[in-house]
Amino acid sequence: MKKNKIAVLLMVIMMIIVCLAGCGGGDSYEKQDMNKIMKLADYKNLEYHLENITTKDEEVKQYIDTALAKNARTEKNTSADTVVKDGDSVNIKFVGKIDGKEFNGGSSDSFNMVLGQTPMIEGFSEGIKGHKVGETFTLNLQFPEEYHAKELAGKPVDFDITINYIDKKIIPELTDEWVRKNTKYKSVDEYRASVKEELNINANKAAKDEAKYQLLNTVISNTKFEKLPKDLVDEEVKRSKDIMEKMVLSKQKLSFEQYAKSMFGGNKDVKDPSKELEKQIKKDAEMTVKRKLVVAAIAKKESIEATDKERENQFESILKSMNLNADKFEKEYKMNKKEAIDLFDYKYYVLSEKVATKLMDLGKNTKTQ
């Protein structure tokens, strides 16, 4: 179980790296003789389909319902007529006994759990369901053979349980008063209209981003590549490893081999996790090189550039999306903003965005007229 948790944590951290990492590469790509490396696919007059999206009333309702739920309060339901059901948040008193004797860690006067969600031994949650608040009863259960506490594993156990109360979630009603207290708007109608407008903007932006990057991917797929420059591939491999070291390994105090084992150790088809990770890094590096070569080639043809300020703005924007600022990032990862921007090299991140937008400008929208 511990190994699985570590693997999940590392996967999450690697996702953060993907968010942070731009399409780094400095000026290495501009210096290449593109004609010897690839035959750039035609990138003008490409067709794409982009309809205007109108948010449905049901989507607005779902958004507002979520906002209301976040502002919910809880109150204790101690009514003796209340029956406990799956999903209820209950507070219980329990005393566990083995052979009629209490055992360490098997009792609590006030234990909170969500029925069907809080991990308990088999039969515990199921045995509580259907009983009423204030009721006392006994569950005759058995610890699983693989239970983490070896002295309890496989043994029969009796739990004397009393249901103290249920935490009832009270979701506020959507009223003008709630809107005024919790938003910058004055009425329900004004709030609904603003939500719909925001959802419209976000949905159409997401659709546009998807369409323009599909255009870029089409150009990359149709471009004919000769043998990729080894120095560029090596550069991307090194960059990936440097980021991995600074963002993951050093923080988790792991070696490359330990990290590889956490990623692939559970796969019986992988005999050498370290070699498999090396292979994956190189494969990803080759795809990155192809992408950046295409971006650089189109940027040169269309006189597209990325300024230092744009790189900085992009980096800060991504930090904001991760609820970080430059100071927090520096403290967390031991890098100042300039060092981070140099490491991740956001030049090609900005160029990719500009090139993708240019492809859409040069393309043709086939939306229904």
GROMACS .gro file of C-alpha atoms in nm:
model
  369
    1MET     CA    1   0.000   0.000   0.000
    2LYS     CA    2   0.280   0.244   0.091
    3LYS     CA    3   0.457   0.175  -0.240
    4ASN     CA    4   0.136   0.244  -0.432
    5LYS     CA    5   0.087   0.576  -0.251
    6ILE     CA    6   0.443   0.680  -0.338
    7ALA     CA    7   0.387   0.590  -0.703
    8VAL     CA    8   0.066   0.795  -0.716
    9LEU     CA    9   0.238   1.090  -0.550
   10LEU     CA   10   0.523   1.079  -0.799
   11MET     CA   11   0.280   1.061  -1.090
   12VAL     CA   12   0.109   1.376  -0.959
   13ILE     CA   13   0.446   1.551  -0.929
   14MET     CA   14   0.533   1.450  -1.285
   15MET     CA   15   0.205   1.606  -1.400
   16ILE     CA   16   0.315   1.928  -1.231
   17ILE     CA   17   0.642   1.908  -1.425
   18VAL     CA   18   0.447   1.881  -1.750
   19CYS     CA   19   0.251   2.193  -1.652
   20LEU     CA   20   0.567   2.384  -1.566
   21ALA     CA   21   0.786   2.273  -1.852
   22GLY     CA   22   0.761   2.473  -2.168
   23CYS     CA   23   0.914   2.369  -2.496
   24GLY     CA   24   1.265   2.452  -2.392
   25GLY     CA   25   1.565   2.465  -2.616
   26GLY     CA   26   1.718   2.811  -2.622
   27ASP     CA   27   1.839   2.904  -2.971
   28SER     CA   28   1.943   2.551  -3.068
   29TYR     CA   29   1.654   2.511  -3.310
   30GLU     CA   30   1.689   2.841  -3.492
   31LYS     CA   31   2.048   2.747  -3.579
   32GLN     CA   32   1.944   2.425  -3.755
   33ASP     CA   33   1.938   2.384  -4.133
   34MET     CA   34   1.571   2.288  -4.151
   35ASN     CA   35   1.588   2.178  -4.515
   36LYS     CA   36   1.836   1.903  -4.424
   37ILE     CA   37   1.632   1.784  -4.127
   38MET     CA   38   1.275   1.783  -4.250
   39LYS     CA   39   1.027   1.867  -4.518
   40LEU     CA   40   0.780   2.098  -4.351
   41ALA     CA   41   0.418   2.014  -4.429
   42ASP     CA   42   0.190   2.275  -4.584
   43TYR     CA   43   0.057   2.479  -4.294
   44LYS     CA   44  -0.159   2.732  -4.478
   45ASN     CA   45  -0.527   2.703  -4.562
   46LEU     CA   46  -0.578   2.410  -4.325
   47GLU     CA   47  -0.941   2.338  -4.242
   48TYR     CA   48  -1.074   2.328  -3.889
   49HIS     CA   49  -1.422   2.320  -3.738
   50LEU     CA   50  -1.509   2.568  -3.467
   51GLU     CA   51  -1.870   2.645  -3.375
   52ASN     CA   52  -1.980   2.911  -3.131
   53ILE     CA   53  -2.072   2.743  -2.802
   54THR     CA   54  -2.370   2.858  -2.601
   55THR     CA   55  -2.384   2.743  -2.241
   56LYS     CA   56  -2.703   2.557  -2.151
   57ASP     CA   57  -2.916   2.658  -1.854
   58GLU     CA   58  -2.849   2.318  -1.696
   59GLU     CA   59  -2.474   2.389  -1.703
   60VAL     CA   60  -2.533   2.722  -1.530
   61LYS     CA   61  -2.743   2.545  -1.267
   62GLN     CA   62  -2.469   2.286  -1.208
   63TYR     CA   63  -2.209   2.560  -1.164
   64ILE     CA   64  -2.426   2.750  -0.916
   65ASP     CA   65  -2.524   2.431  -0.730
   66THR     CA   66  -2.153   2.359  -0.684
   67ALA     CA   67  -2.096   2.711  -0.551
   68LEU     CA   68  -2.385   2.670  -0.308
   69ALA     CA   69  -2.253   2.331  -0.193
   70LYS     CA   70  -1.912   2.486  -0.118
   71ASN     CA   71  -2.090   2.726   0.118
   72ALA     CA   72  -2.284   2.452   0.294
   73ARG     CA   73  -2.283   2.430   0.671
   74THR     CA   74  -2.328   2.124   0.886
   75GLU     CA   75  -2.546   2.067   1.189
   76LYS     CA   76  -2.576   1.768   1.422
   77ASN     CA   77  -2.886   1.558   1.369
   78THR     CA   78  -2.958   1.380   1.698
   79SER     CA   79  -3.318   1.283   1.617
   80ALA     CA   80  -3.382   0.924   1.725
   81ASP     CA   81  -3.607   0.870   1.423
   82THR     CA   82  -3.324   0.926   1.174
   83VAL     CA   83  -3.204   0.612   0.994
   84VAL     CA   84  -2.840   0.597   0.883
   85LYS     CA   85  -2.783   0.537   0.511
   86ASP     CA   86  -2.491   0.510   0.268
   87GLY     CA   87  -2.304   0.837   0.224
   88ASP     CA   88  -2.409   0.977   0.562
   89SER     CA   89  -2.140   1.143   0.773
   90VAL     CA   90  -2.187   0.983   1.115
   91ASN     CA   91  -2.026   1.017   1.454
   92ILE     CA   92  -2.015   0.696   1.654
   93LYS     CA   93  -1.894   0.554   1.983
   94PHE     CA   94  -1.749   0.205   1.959
   95VAL     CA   95  -1.573  -0.048   2.178
   96GLY     CA   96  -1.389  -0.336   2.014
   97LYS     CA   97  -1.344  -0.666   2.200
   98ILE     CA   98  -1.156  -0.985   2.123
   99ASP     CA   99  -1.250  -1.282   2.338
  100GLY     CA  100  -1.450  -1.039   2.551
  101LYS     CA  101  -1.156  -0.810   2.622
  102GLU     CA  102  -1.093  -0.461   2.487
  103PHE     CA  103  -0.777  -0.415   2.281
  104ASN     CA  104  -0.552  -0.115   2.216
  105GLY     CA  105  -0.679   0.118   1.943
  106GLY     CA  106  -1.014  -0.058   1.923
  107SER     CA  107  -1.229   0.201   2.101
  108SER     CA  108  -1.341   0.562   2.058
  109ASP     CA  109  -1.603   0.783   2.220
  110SER     CA  110  -1.628   1.007   1.913
  111PHE     CA  111  -1.530   0.872   1.571
  112ASN     CA  112  -1.631   1.044   1.247
  113MET     CA  113  -1.681   0.838   0.932
  114VAL     CA  114  -1.866   0.856   0.602
  115LEU     CA  115  -2.066   0.540   0.552
  116GLY     CA  116  -1.941   0.348   0.252
  117GLN     CA  117  -1.639   0.576   0.201
  118THR     CA  118  -1.424   0.569   0.515
  119PRO     CA  119  -1.201   0.258   0.496
  120MET     CA  120  -1.305   0.008   0.765
  121ILE     CA  121  -1.288  -0.369   0.798
  122GLU     CA  122  -1.546  -0.566   0.600
  123GLY     CA  123  -1.893  -0.551   0.752
  124PHE     CA  124  -1.836  -0.242   0.969
  125SER     CA  125  -2.003   0.018   0.746
  126GLU     CA  126  -2.258  -0.234   0.624
  127GLY     CA  127  -2.349  -0.320   0.982
  128ILE     CA  128  -2.415   0.043   1.076
  129LYS     CA  129  -2.643   0.113   0.781
  130GLY     CA  130  -3.010   0.095   0.870
  131HIS     CA  131  -2.968   0.168   1.239
  132LYS     CA  132  -3.102   0.486   1.402
  133VAL     CA  133  -2.934   0.775   1.576
  134GLY     CA  134  -2.892   0.697   1.947
  135GLU     CA  135  -2.921   0.321   1.891
  136THR     CA  136  -2.668   0.083   2.048
  137PHE     CA  137  -2.591  -0.253   1.889
  138THR     CA  138  -2.314  -0.509   1.845
  139LEU     CA  139  -2.139  -0.617   1.524
  140ASN     CA  140  -1.975  -0.959   1.513
  141LEU     CA  141  -1.695  -0.928   1.259
  142GLN     CA  142  -1.350  -1.061   1.175
  143PHE     CA  143  -1.025  -0.885   1.095
  144PRO     CA  144  -0.890  -0.975   0.750
  145GLU     CA  145  -0.602  -1.222   0.733
  146GLU     CA  146  -0.377  -0.953   0.577
  147TYR     CA  147  -0.464  -0.686   0.839
  148HIS     CA  148  -0.171  -0.451   0.904
  149ALA     CA  149  -0.172  -0.519   1.280
  150LYS     CA  150  -0.046  -0.877   1.286
  151GLU     CA  151  -0.170  -0.938   1.642
  152LEU     CA  152  -0.528  -0.877   1.517
  153ALA     CA  153  -0.508  -1.036   1.172
  154GLY     CA  154  -0.771  -1.303   1.114
  155LYS     CA  155  -0.923  -1.279   1.463
  156PRO     CA  156  -1.298  -1.254   1.538
  157VAL     CA  157  -1.395  -0.919   1.691
  158ASP     CA  158  -1.709  -0.774   1.849
  159PHE     CA  159  -1.782  -0.402   1.821
  160ASP     CA  160  -2.034  -0.242   2.057
  161ILE     CA  161  -2.151   0.064   1.865
  162THR     CA  162  -2.361   0.367   1.951
  163ILE     CA  163  -2.458   0.617   1.683
  164ASN     CA  164  -2.407   0.959   1.842
  165TYR     CA  165  -2.534   1.178   1.561
  166ILE     CA  166  -2.535   1.242   1.188
  167ASP     CA  167  -2.368   1.551   1.042
  168LYS     CA  168  -2.636   1.692   0.815
  169LYS     CA  169  -2.517   1.918   0.536
  170ILE     CA  170  -2.732   2.230   0.498
  171ILE     CA  171  -2.696   2.380   0.151
  172PRO     CA  172  -2.804   2.746   0.132
  173GLU     CA  173  -3.084   2.853  -0.099
  174LEU     CA  174  -3.007   3.072  -0.397
  175THR     CA  175  -3.149   3.407  -0.298
  176ASP     CA  176  -3.068   3.771  -0.366
  177GLU     CA  177  -2.937   3.792  -0.009
  178TRP     CA  178  -2.699   3.496  -0.060
  179VAL     CA  179  -2.578   3.646  -0.388
  180ARG     CA  180  -2.505   3.983  -0.226
  181LYS     CA  181  -2.312   3.819   0.061
  182ASN     CA  182  -2.109   3.576  -0.146
  183THR     CA  183  -2.056   3.739  -0.486
  184LYS     CA  184  -2.004   4.084  -0.633
  185TYR     CA  185  -2.355   4.080  -0.781
  186LYS     CA  186  -2.680   4.212  -0.637
  187SER     CA  187  -2.944   3.968  -0.755
  188VAL     CA  188  -2.997   3.607  -0.860
  189ASP     CA  189  -3.073   3.709  -1.218
  190GLU     CA  190  -2.757   3.919  -1.241
  191TYR     CA  191  -2.550   3.634  -1.092
  192ARG     CA  192  -2.696   3.375  -1.332
  193ALA     CA  193  -2.626   3.602  -1.629
  194SER     CA  194  -2.264   3.653  -1.519
  195VAL     CA  195  -2.211   3.279  -1.469
  196LYS     CA  196  -2.351   3.205  -1.813
  197GLU     CA  197  -2.126   3.468  -1.971
  198GLU     CA  198  -1.818   3.335  -1.791
  199LEU     CA  199  -1.896   2.975  -1.889
  200ASN     CA  200  -1.952   3.086  -2.248
  201ILE     CA  201  -1.615   3.260  -2.260
  202ASN     CA  202  -1.431   2.967  -2.103
  203ALA     CA  203  -1.600   2.707  -2.325
  204ASN     CA  204  -1.529   2.897  -2.645
  205LYS     CA  205  -1.169   2.964  -2.543
  206ALA     CA  206  -1.116   2.595  -2.466
  207ALA     CA  207  -1.268   2.497  -2.800
  208LYS     CA  208  -1.050   2.747  -2.984
  209ASP     CA  209  -0.736   2.627  -2.804
  210GLU     CA  210  -0.822   2.269  -2.893
  211ALA     CA  211  -0.881   2.356  -3.259
  212LYS     CA  212  -0.561   2.552  -3.307
  213TYR     CA  213  -0.344   2.290  -3.139
  214GLN     CA  214  -0.506   2.024  -3.352
  215LEU     CA  215  -0.387   2.228  -3.650
  216LEU     CA  216  -0.034   2.233  -3.510
  217ASN     CA  217  -0.046   1.859  -3.446
  218THR     CA  218  -0.166   1.805  -3.804
  219VAL     CA  219   0.135   1.994  -3.939
  220ILE     CA  220   0.370   1.796  -3.717
  221SER     CA  221   0.213   1.464  -3.823
  222ASN     CA  222   0.239   1.551  -4.192
  223THR     CA  223   0.596   1.680  -4.174
  224LYS     CA  224   0.856   1.438  -4.312
  225PHE     CA  225   1.157   1.411  -4.081
  226GLU     CA  226   1.501   1.283  -4.173
  227LYS     CA  227   1.724   1.157  -3.892
  228LEU     CA  228   1.675   1.385  -3.593
  229PRO     CA  229   1.987   1.576  -3.481
  230LYS     CA  230   2.141   1.378  -3.196
  231ASP     CA  231   2.251   1.693  -3.014
  232LEU     CA  232   1.890   1.815  -2.996
  233VAL     CA  233   1.761   1.483  -2.867
  234ASP     CA  234   2.042   1.468  -2.611
  235GLU     CA  235   1.962   1.823  -2.507
  236GLU     CA  236   1.597   1.734  -2.445
  237VAL     CA  237   1.690   1.417  -2.256
  238LYS     CA  238   1.923   1.617  -2.032
  239ARG     CA  239   1.659   1.885  -1.978
  240SER     CA  240   1.401   1.625  -1.875
  241LYS     CA  241   1.642   1.464  -1.632
  242ASP     CA  242   1.746   1.799  -1.486
  243ILE     CA  243   1.382   1.891  -1.427
  244MET     CA  244   1.311   1.549  -1.281
  245GLU     CA  245   1.605   1.584  -1.044
  246LYS     CA  246   1.511   1.932  -0.923
  247MET     CA  247   1.135   1.885  -0.909
  248VAL     CA  248   1.102   1.524  -0.795
  249LEU     CA  249   1.408   1.324  -0.698
  250SER     CA  250   1.580   1.575  -0.472
  251LYS     CA  251   1.254   1.665  -0.296
  252GLN     CA  252   1.154   1.303  -0.240
  253LYS     CA  253   1.512   1.195  -0.166
  254LEU     CA  254   1.495   0.929  -0.435
  255SER     CA  255   1.753   0.800  -0.678
  256PHE     CA  256   1.674   0.766  -1.048
  257GLU     CA  257   1.662   0.387  -0.999
  258GLN     CA  258   1.418   0.412  -0.708
  259TYR     CA  259   1.192   0.643  -0.902
  260ALA     CA  260   1.199   0.410  -1.205
  261LYS     CA  261   1.107   0.118  -0.982
  262SER     CA  262   0.813   0.309  -0.835
  263MET     CA  263   0.691   0.380  -1.188
  264PHE     CA  264   0.739   0.038  -1.349
  265GLY     CA  265   0.808  -0.204  -1.063
  266GLY     CA  266   0.453  -0.338  -1.072
  267ASN     CA  267   0.470  -0.417  -1.444
  268LYS     CA  268   0.579  -0.779  -1.489
  269ASP     CA  269   0.671  -0.711  -1.852
  270VAL     CA  270   0.936  -0.460  -1.746
  271LYS     CA  271   1.255  -0.641  -1.645
  272ASP     CA  272   1.471  -0.333  -1.593
  273PRO     CA  273   1.271  -0.028  -1.470
  274SER     CA  274   1.567   0.210  -1.511
  275LYS     CA  275   1.619   0.117  -1.875
  276GLU     CA  276   1.246   0.144  -1.936
  277LEU     CA  277   1.239   0.495  -1.791
  278GLU     CA  278   1.545   0.593  -1.998
  279LYS     CA  279   1.365   0.460  -2.305
  280GLN     CA  280   1.051   0.659  -2.226
  281ILE     CA  281   1.246   0.979  -2.165
  282LYS     CA  282   1.426   0.943  -2.498
  283LYS     CA  283   1.102   0.871  -2.682
  284ASP     CA  284   0.939   1.178  -2.531
  285ALA     CA  285   1.250   1.382  -2.615
  286GLU     CA  286   1.229   1.279  -2.982
  287MET     CA  287   0.865   1.388  -2.999
  288THR     CA  288   0.957   1.719  -2.834
  289VAL     CA  289   1.234   1.776  -3.087
  290LYS     CA  290   0.993   1.720  -3.377
  291ARG     CA  291   0.742   1.959  -3.229
  292LYS     CA  292   0.996   2.232  -3.165
  293LEU     CA  293   1.152   2.198  -3.509
  294VAL     CA  294   0.812   2.257  -3.669
  295VAL     CA  295   0.736   2.548  -3.437
  296ALA     CA  296   1.075   2.706  -3.504
  297ALA     CA  297   1.043   2.662  -3.881
  298ILE     CA  298   0.697   2.821  -3.898
  299ALA     CA  299   0.799   3.098  -3.658
  300LYS     CA  300   1.094   3.184  -3.884
  301LYS     CA  301   0.880   3.185  -4.200
  302GLU     CA  302   0.611   3.400  -4.039
  303SER     CA  303   0.850   3.629  -3.846
  304ILE     CA  304   0.709   3.524  -3.510
  305GLU     CA  305   0.915   3.593  -3.199
  306ALA     CA  306   0.885   3.540  -2.824
  307THR     CA  307   1.007   3.818  -2.597
  308ASP     CA  308   1.163   3.770  -2.254
  309LYS     CA  309   0.864   3.947  -2.100
  310GLU     CA  310   0.623   3.708  -2.267
  311ARG     CA  311   0.819   3.411  -2.132
  312GLU     CA  312   0.810   3.561  -1.784
  313ASN     CA  313   0.437   3.632  -1.806
  314GLN     CA  314   0.366   3.278  -1.920
  315PHE     CA  315   0.565   3.130  -1.636
  316GLU     CA  316   0.388   3.347  -1.379
  317SER     CA  317   0.051   3.259  -1.530
  318ILE     CA  318   0.120   2.889  -1.484
  319LEU     CA  319   0.241   2.944  -1.129
  320LYS     CA  320  -0.086   3.123  -1.058
  321SER     CA  321  -0.287   2.831  -1.196
  322MET     CA  322  -0.100   2.609  -0.948
  323ASN     CA  323  -0.172   2.848  -0.659
  324LEU     CA  324   0.195   2.944  -0.637
  325ASN     CA  325   0.382   3.271  -0.667
  326ALA     CA  326   0.749   3.329  -0.740
  327ASP     CA  327   0.840   3.345  -0.370
  328LYS     CA  328   0.657   3.022  -0.286
  329PHE     CA  329   0.809   2.853  -0.588
  330GLU     CA  330   1.159   2.962  -0.487
  331LYS     CA  331   1.108   2.836  -0.133
  332GLU     CA  332   0.957   2.508  -0.248
  333TYR     CA  333   1.199   2.423  -0.528
  334LYS     CA  334   1.513   2.620  -0.433
  335MET     CA  335   1.514   2.818  -0.759
  336ASN     CA  336   1.446   3.186  -0.817
  337LYS     CA  337   1.225   3.298  -1.102
  338LYS     CA  338   1.508   3.364  -1.345
  339GLU     CA  339   1.667   3.025  -1.279
  340ALA     CA  340   1.334   2.853  -1.325
  341ILE     CA  341   1.259   3.035  -1.650
  342ASP     CA  342   1.604   2.942  -1.777
  343LEU     CA  343   1.561   2.579  -1.673
  344PHE     CA  344   1.215   2.534  -1.824
  345ASP     CA  345   1.289   2.779  -2.109
  346TYR     CA  346   0.946   2.915  -2.192
  347LYS     CA  347   1.052   3.060  -2.523
  348TYR     CA  348   0.905   2.775  -2.723
  349TYR     CA  349   0.596   2.761  -2.504
  350VAL     CA  350   0.518   3.115  -2.613
  351LEU     CA  351   0.621   3.041  -2.972
  352SER     CA  352   0.393   2.735  -2.983
  353GLU     CA  353   0.099   2.946  -2.872
  354LYS     CA  354   0.172   3.214  -3.131
  355VAL     CA  355   0.235   2.963  -3.410
  356ALA     CA  356  -0.086   2.773  -3.332
  357THR     CA  357  -0.281   3.100  -3.339
  358LYS     CA  358  -0.118   3.188  -3.672
  359LEU     CA  359  -0.221   2.853  -3.820
  360MET     CA  360  -0.581   2.931  -3.730
  361ASP     CA  361  -0.552   3.277  -3.884
  362LEU     CA  362  -0.421   3.118  -4.204
  363GLY     CA  363  -0.674   2.836  -4.197
  364LYS     CA  364  -1.038   2.798  -4.288
  365ASN     CA  365  -1.322   2.740  -4.044
  366THR     CA  366  -1.573   2.488  -4.181
  367LYS     CA  367  -1.842   2.568  -3.925
  368THR     CA  368  -2.205   2.557  -4.031
  369GLN     CA  369  -2.308   2.889  -4.180
   0.00000   0.00000   0.00000
